[in-house]
Short mmCIF file of C-alpha atoms in Angstrom, two decimals:
data_model
loop_
_atom_site.label_atom_id
_atom_site.label_comp_id
_atom_site.label_asym_id
_atom_site.label_seq_id
_atom_site.Cartn_x
_atom_site.Cartn_y
_atom_site.Cartn_z
CA MET A 3 91.49 84.16 67.37
CA SER A 4 92.24 87.78 66.71
CA ALA A 5 95.42 89.39 67.78
CA PRO A 6 94.69 91.88 70.66
CA ARG A 7 94.25 95.95 69.85
CA LEU A 8 95.89 98.94 71.37
CA VAL A 9 92.37 100.39 70.90
CA ASP A 10 90.99 97.98 73.93
CA ARG A 11 93.51 98.73 76.11
CA HIS A 12 92.15 102.27 78.20
CA PRO A 13 95.22 103.02 80.39
CA GLU A 14 94.50 104.95 83.50
CA ILE A 15 97.39 106.65 85.74
CA ALA A 16 95.87 107.70 88.91
CA ALA A 17 98.98 111.25 90.43
CA GLN A 18 100.69 108.47 92.57
CA GLU A 19 101.84 106.48 89.61
CA LEU A 20 102.75 109.75 87.60
CA VAL A 21 105.49 110.92 90.22
CA ALA A 22 107.08 107.17 90.62
CA ALA A 23 106.92 107.05 86.51
CA LEU A 24 109.58 110.21 86.17
CA THR A 25 112.24 108.61 85.48
CA PRO A 26 113.99 107.48 81.88
CA PRO A 27 112.14 105.34 79.84
CA PRO A 28 112.81 101.50 79.25
CA ARG A 29 115.26 102.48 75.58
CA PHE A 30 117.89 105.30 78.19
CA ALA A 31 117.47 103.31 81.06
CA GLU A 32 120.89 102.09 80.85
CA VAL A 33 122.38 104.51 78.85
CA ARG A 34 125.32 106.24 80.08
CA PHE A 35 127.95 109.28 78.65
CA ASP A 36 130.72 105.81 78.20
CA THR A 37 128.22 104.72 75.81
CA TYR A 38 127.62 107.21 73.59
CA VAL A 39 129.51 108.01 70.54
CA PRO A 40 130.42 111.36 69.21
CA ASN A 41 130.20 111.65 65.46
CA PRO A 42 134.13 112.85 65.05
CA ASP A 43 132.77 114.84 62.07
CA GLU A 44 130.81 117.24 64.81
CA PRO A 45 132.85 118.41 66.93
CA SER A 46 130.03 119.74 68.86
CA GLN A 47 129.07 116.43 70.15
CA ALA A 48 131.88 115.91 72.22
CA ALA A 49 131.64 119.22 73.43
CA ALA A 50 127.99 118.80 74.39
CA VAL A 51 129.09 115.18 76.33
CA ALA A 52 131.33 117.80 78.55
CA ALA A 53 128.91 120.06 79.43
CA GLY A 54 127.18 117.31 80.55
CA ARG A 55 128.78 115.66 81.91
CA ALA A 56 130.35 119.06 84.16
CA PHE A 57 126.80 119.88 84.84
CA ALA A 58 126.01 116.65 86.37
CA ALA A 59 128.51 116.95 88.38
CA ARG A 60 127.96 120.20 89.16
CA VAL A 61 124.00 119.27 90.77
CA GLY A 62 125.81 116.40 92.46
CA ALA A 63 127.98 119.15 94.55
CA GLU A 64 125.30 121.67 95.02
CA ARG A 65 122.60 121.28 97.55
CA ASN A 66 119.12 121.79 96.91
CA THR A 67 117.68 124.65 99.26
CA GLY A 68 114.29 123.15 98.71
CA PHE A 69 110.43 123.87 98.94
CA PHE A 70 110.90 126.22 102.32
CA GLY A 71 114.60 127.05 101.79
CA ARG A 72 113.31 129.41 99.51
CA MET A 73 111.37 131.50 101.95
CA PHE A 74 114.96 132.38 103.63
CA GLY A 75 116.02 134.47 100.54
CA LYS A 76 118.60 132.41 99.40
CA LYS A 77 120.99 134.66 96.86
CA ALA A 78 119.88 133.26 93.29
CA PRO A 79 123.46 131.46 91.92
CA ALA A 80 125.83 133.14 89.65
CA GLU A 81 125.05 130.71 86.85
CA PRO A 82 121.98 129.66 85.31
CA LEU A 83 120.81 126.62 86.90
CA GLY A 84 119.20 125.01 83.50
CA LEU A 85 120.91 122.73 80.58
CA TYR A 86 119.21 123.09 77.70
CA LEU A 87 120.80 120.82 74.49
CA ASP A 88 119.25 122.43 71.70
CA GLY A 89 120.20 120.08 68.20
CA GLY A 90 118.14 118.75 65.42
CA PHE A 91 116.58 115.25 65.40
CA GLY A 92 118.42 112.35 65.93
CA VAL A 93 121.74 113.26 67.12
CA GLY A 94 121.23 111.56 70.49
CA LYS A 95 120.35 114.80 72.75
CA THR A 96 117.78 112.30 74.79
CA HIS A 97 120.72 109.78 75.50
CA LEU A 98 122.90 112.66 76.79
CA LEU A 99 119.69 114.03 79.14
CA ALA A 100 119.81 110.04 79.73
CA SER A 101 122.80 110.31 81.35
CA ILE A 102 123.05 112.92 83.20
CA TRP A 103 119.85 112.23 84.87
CA HIS A 104 121.80 108.99 85.90
CA ALA A 105 125.31 111.25 86.48
CA VAL A 106 123.56 112.91 89.32
CA PRO A 107 124.63 110.93 92.34
CA SER A 108 120.91 111.43 94.48
CA THR A 109 117.52 110.26 94.53
CA ALA A 110 116.17 113.20 94.39
CA LYS A 111 115.69 113.59 90.84
CA ALA A 112 112.76 113.52 87.61
CA TYR A 113 112.12 112.33 84.32
CA GLY A 114 109.90 113.13 81.87
CA THR A 115 108.52 113.82 78.48
CA PHE A 116 107.20 118.05 78.36
CA VAL A 117 103.67 116.41 77.74
CA GLU A 118 103.81 113.94 81.15
CA ILE A 119 105.45 117.76 83.22
CA THR A 120 102.87 119.24 82.29
CA HIS A 121 99.90 116.75 82.99
CA LEU A 122 101.53 116.09 86.15
CA VAL A 123 100.98 120.05 87.34
CA GLY A 124 97.25 119.29 85.64
CA ALA A 125 96.60 116.42 87.89
CA LEU A 126 98.21 117.56 91.31
CA GLY A 127 97.14 121.56 90.43
CA PHE A 128 100.25 123.82 90.06
CA ALA A 129 100.79 124.31 94.21
CA GLU A 130 101.14 120.47 95.06
CA ALA A 131 103.41 119.49 91.46
CA VAL A 132 105.61 122.66 92.66
CA ARG A 133 106.18 121.74 96.48
CA ARG A 134 107.22 118.20 95.07
CA LEU A 135 109.29 119.55 92.34
CA SER A 136 110.93 121.44 93.80
CA GLU A 137 112.29 118.86 97.09
CA HIS A 138 114.27 117.51 93.28
CA ARG A 139 118.34 118.54 93.18
CA LEU A 140 117.35 117.41 89.40
CA LEU A 141 114.41 117.34 86.76
CA ALA A 142 115.29 116.84 83.32
CA ILE A 143 112.68 116.95 80.20
CA ASP A 144 112.76 115.69 77.54
CA GLU A 145 111.33 117.06 74.02
CA PHE A 146 110.64 120.97 75.21
CA GLU A 147 108.21 122.87 73.34
CA LEU A 148 105.52 124.81 73.40
CA ASP A 149 102.79 124.18 71.48
CA ASP A 150 100.11 127.16 72.67
CA PRO A 151 99.96 129.76 74.69
CA GLY A 152 98.98 128.30 77.70
CA ASP A 153 101.92 125.53 77.81
CA THR A 154 103.97 129.00 77.83
CA THR A 155 102.23 130.52 80.58
CA LEU A 156 102.65 127.64 82.84
CA VAL A 157 106.34 126.17 81.81
CA SER A 158 107.06 130.01 83.05
CA ARG A 159 105.49 129.96 85.81
CA LEU A 160 106.63 126.42 86.77
CA LEU A 161 110.08 126.85 85.97
CA THR A 162 111.06 130.04 88.23
CA GLU A 163 108.91 128.22 90.60
CA LEU A 164 112.00 124.93 90.81
CA THR A 165 115.35 128.26 89.66
CA ASP A 166 114.08 129.92 92.65
CA ALA A 167 114.07 126.78 94.98
CA GLY A 168 117.23 125.37 93.66
CA VAL A 169 116.68 123.17 91.32
CA HIS A 170 118.31 122.28 88.26
CA VAL A 171 116.43 122.01 84.76
CA ALA A 172 118.48 120.39 81.30
CA THR A 173 115.78 119.21 78.76
CA THR A 174 116.38 118.72 74.77
CA SER A 175 114.69 120.79 72.09
CA ASN A 176 114.92 121.01 68.63
CA THR A 177 114.38 124.82 68.86
CA LEU A 178 116.42 127.67 70.30
CA PRO A 179 114.85 128.77 73.95
CA ASP A 180 114.27 132.19 72.22
CA LYS A 181 112.34 130.79 69.48
CA LEU A 182 110.04 128.64 71.67
CA GLY A 183 106.23 128.87 69.91
CA GLU A 184 107.32 130.13 66.96
CA GLY A 185 105.06 129.38 63.58
CA ARG A 186 102.87 128.26 66.11
CA PHE A 187 100.88 130.68 67.89
CA ALA A 188 101.22 134.42 68.15
CA ALA A 189 104.88 133.76 70.35
CA ASP A 190 104.87 137.95 70.81
CA ASP A 191 102.63 138.09 72.80
CA PHE A 192 104.02 135.83 75.06
CA ILE A 193 107.85 136.96 74.56
CA ARG A 194 108.33 137.99 78.20
CA GLU A 195 107.90 135.03 79.65
CA ILE A 196 109.92 132.95 76.51
CA ARG A 197 112.51 135.33 77.40
CA SER A 198 112.19 134.77 81.03
CA LEU A 199 113.16 131.14 80.37
CA SER A 200 115.48 131.86 77.67
CA ALA A 201 117.62 133.08 81.39
CA ARG A 202 117.22 130.29 82.75
CA PHE A 203 119.24 128.22 80.65
CA THR A 204 122.91 127.57 79.34
CA VAL A 205 122.22 126.45 75.75
CA VAL A 206 124.36 124.00 74.48
CA ARG A 207 124.49 122.74 70.43
CA VAL A 208 124.46 119.27 69.81
CA ASP A 209 125.20 119.33 65.58
CA GLY A 210 125.17 116.86 63.14
CA PRO A 211 122.63 113.79 60.79
CA ASP A 212 119.86 111.61 61.62
CA TYR A 213 122.39 108.63 63.39
CA ARG A 214 119.66 106.16 63.16
CA HIS A 215 119.46 106.34 59.84
CA ARG A 216 123.44 106.43 59.11
CA GLY A 217 124.84 103.80 56.90
CA LEU A 218 120.94 101.71 57.17
CA PRO A 219 118.66 101.27 54.29
CA ASP A 220 115.74 102.74 53.59
CA ALA A 221 112.57 101.66 55.69
CA PRO A 222 111.19 98.74 54.52
CA ASP A 223 108.16 98.63 52.38
CA PRO A 224 104.94 98.62 53.73
CA MET A 225 103.07 94.46 53.86
CA SER A 226 99.89 93.38 52.94
CA ASP A 227 97.24 93.19 55.29
CA ALA A 228 97.22 89.56 55.35
CA GLU A 229 101.14 89.50 55.98
CA ILE A 230 100.38 91.74 58.87
CA ASP A 231 97.95 88.93 60.51
CA ALA A 232 101.03 86.58 59.43
CA HIS A 233 103.39 89.00 61.30
CA ALA A 234 101.97 89.53 63.86
CA ALA A 235 100.08 85.44 64.51
CA THR A 236 104.90 84.74 65.57
CA ILE A 237 104.73 86.99 68.22
CA PRO A 238 102.73 86.43 71.51
CA GLY A 239 100.94 89.87 72.43
CA ALA A 240 101.58 92.18 69.83
CA THR A 241 98.60 93.75 68.27
CA VAL A 242 97.11 94.60 65.30
CA ASP A 243 95.18 97.77 64.66
CA ASP A 244 93.49 99.87 62.27
CA PHE A 245 95.10 103.16 61.18
CA THR A 246 92.11 105.43 61.49
CA ASP A 247 90.59 103.16 64.50
CA LEU A 248 93.59 104.23 66.62
CA CYS A 249 93.58 107.89 65.26
CA ALA A 250 90.25 107.69 66.95
CA HIS A 251 91.14 105.30 70.21
CA LEU A 252 94.00 108.11 70.85
CA ALA A 253 92.02 111.48 70.77
CA LYS A 254 90.56 109.54 73.69
CA LEU A 255 93.16 109.73 75.90
CA HIS A 256 95.60 112.47 76.91
CA PRO A 257 99.35 111.55 75.74
CA SER A 258 100.59 111.45 79.04
CA ARG A 259 98.61 108.32 78.94
CA TYR A 260 100.12 106.88 75.62
CA GLY A 261 103.32 105.58 77.64
CA LYS A 262 100.96 103.03 79.20
CA LEU A 263 99.05 102.00 76.20
CA VAL A 264 102.22 100.33 75.01
CA ALA A 265 103.36 99.23 78.41
CA GLY A 266 104.75 95.38 77.57
CA VAL A 267 103.92 95.22 73.91
CA PRO A 268 105.69 93.51 72.39
CA ALA A 269 105.20 94.59 69.17
CA VAL A 270 102.74 96.81 67.10
CA HIS A 271 101.24 96.56 63.47
CA ILE A 272 99.09 98.39 61.80
CA LYS A 273 96.78 98.31 58.73
CA GLY A 274 95.44 100.50 55.99
CA LEU A 275 98.63 104.00 56.51
CA THR A 276 97.82 106.81 55.32
CA ALA A 277 98.23 110.87 55.73
CA VAL A 278 96.96 112.21 58.96
CA PRO A 279 93.74 114.43 57.71
CA ASP A 280 94.74 116.99 60.47
CA GLU A 281 97.51 118.79 63.17
CA ASN A 282 95.69 117.98 65.58
CA VAL A 283 95.82 114.00 64.43
CA ALA A 284 99.42 114.59 63.33
CA LEU A 285 100.55 115.47 67.08
CA ARG A 286 99.44 113.17 68.56
CA VAL A 287 100.70 110.80 66.33
CA VAL A 288 103.77 111.77 67.23
CA ALA A 289 103.34 111.78 70.96
CA LEU A 290 102.45 108.01 69.91
CA ALA A 291 106.09 107.16 68.50
CA ASP A 292 107.92 109.01 70.88
CA ARG A 293 106.30 106.27 73.45
CA LEU A 294 106.98 103.40 71.13
CA TYR A 295 110.39 104.29 70.26
CA ASP A 296 111.12 104.90 74.21
CA ARG A 297 110.38 101.11 74.56
CA ALA A 298 111.89 100.26 71.90
CA VAL A 299 108.29 98.34 70.68
CA PRO A 300 108.97 96.93 66.50
CA VAL A 301 106.20 98.57 64.47
CA ALA A 302 105.11 96.77 61.24
CA VAL A 303 102.46 98.34 58.65
CA SER A 304 100.39 98.24 55.49
CA GLY A 305 98.53 100.77 53.86
CA LYS A 306 100.98 104.05 52.15
CA PRO A 307 104.73 104.12 53.47
CA LEU A 308 106.06 105.99 56.52
CA SER A 309 106.91 108.68 54.64
CA ALA A 310 103.74 109.75 53.94
CA LEU A 311 102.51 109.48 57.11
CA PHE A 312 102.26 113.87 56.81
CA THR A 313 101.20 115.44 53.96
CA GLU A 314 103.85 118.44 52.18
CA GLN A 315 102.15 121.22 53.91
CA MET A 316 103.03 119.61 57.60
CA LEU A 317 106.31 119.22 56.56
CA ARG A 318 106.82 122.96 55.74
CA GLY A 319 104.94 124.00 58.95
CA GLY A 320 105.92 124.65 61.78
CA TYR A 321 106.04 121.32 63.26
CA ARG A 322 108.58 120.14 60.40
CA LYS A 323 110.77 119.07 62.65
CA LYS A 324 108.28 116.71 65.48
CA TYR A 325 107.33 115.32 62.02
CA LEU A 326 110.38 114.70 60.87
CA ARG A 327 111.50 113.18 64.13
CA SER A 328 109.03 110.76 64.16
CA ILE A 329 109.15 109.51 60.84
CA SER A 330 112.73 108.51 61.76
CA ARG A 331 111.66 107.32 65.00
CA LEU A 332 109.27 104.72 63.19
CA THR A 333 111.16 103.40 60.17
CA ALA A 334 113.69 102.48 62.69
CA LEU A 335 111.07 100.68 64.73
CA ALA A 336 109.71 99.38 60.86
CA ARG A 337 113.87 98.47 59.89
CA ASP A 338 113.14 96.45 63.80
CA ALA A 339 109.83 94.56 62.82
CA SER A 340 111.29 93.62 60.15
CA ARG A 341 114.29 92.03 61.39
#
């Protein structure tokens, strides 16, 4: 009997399900500030923990004016309602973001990736998304990035409406807010929107090396196809897919569905890994890698090593940090599979 395949799964997500799912993913369901271990050689990490604690305390202490409170001309807050955790990949920014979410003593809070939030707006409509999210005290957005002009305008409008309503916004990114979109599209054409976003955040820098690989060996070598089949056979429910077929399947699904695509899968096996053919495929693979990492799903591959997933040209381009983060996360999941 052949192993199940991800390409045979066609997840659908209703609008109500999107709202209910706005919580930290399984990997970050139990994290707290106390479980974040700052690198003693990187003082910015301990400072970021302190900033996160203070932000969460402020969110818990302040009263959200809500959607209708905006109509009565509430005075703007003395300081920005946003906290922006900026830094390289693998320094624990998502851990800190989830810790903020857990620390806020309210059920009126939402947590999602950037792509999940933009998809929510598309599914509900802008006005309805603003209405629902405006009743929250906190909106936490992971992996904040502006990859196209449409997202720039949409997110600028959304965060303007939400912060005007008194919603606190915490976010992580690998790019400073005034550099969003740089190297990807004509950011100069949207500088007003980008500056507007920047003004709504207090930026906290988190520096350091990638903790996922601190003192650990490199990624395991790729398996053979036969080894992939044998390994998958030992794990009930593990999937086995051809890399090219999987990439084609991802193109048929909105990235917001990738989490449900791998939900409940105990391990993912991919045959014939090779360098992605273009940037569109590359960004879908990045989104899938993030959802696999969120759910701590081990990944085993045959073909090329994970380090060859993105071309040298891609690693020199505007999405460089995204690609390096993806390799880092997949390497950690490959170690899990080898164990």
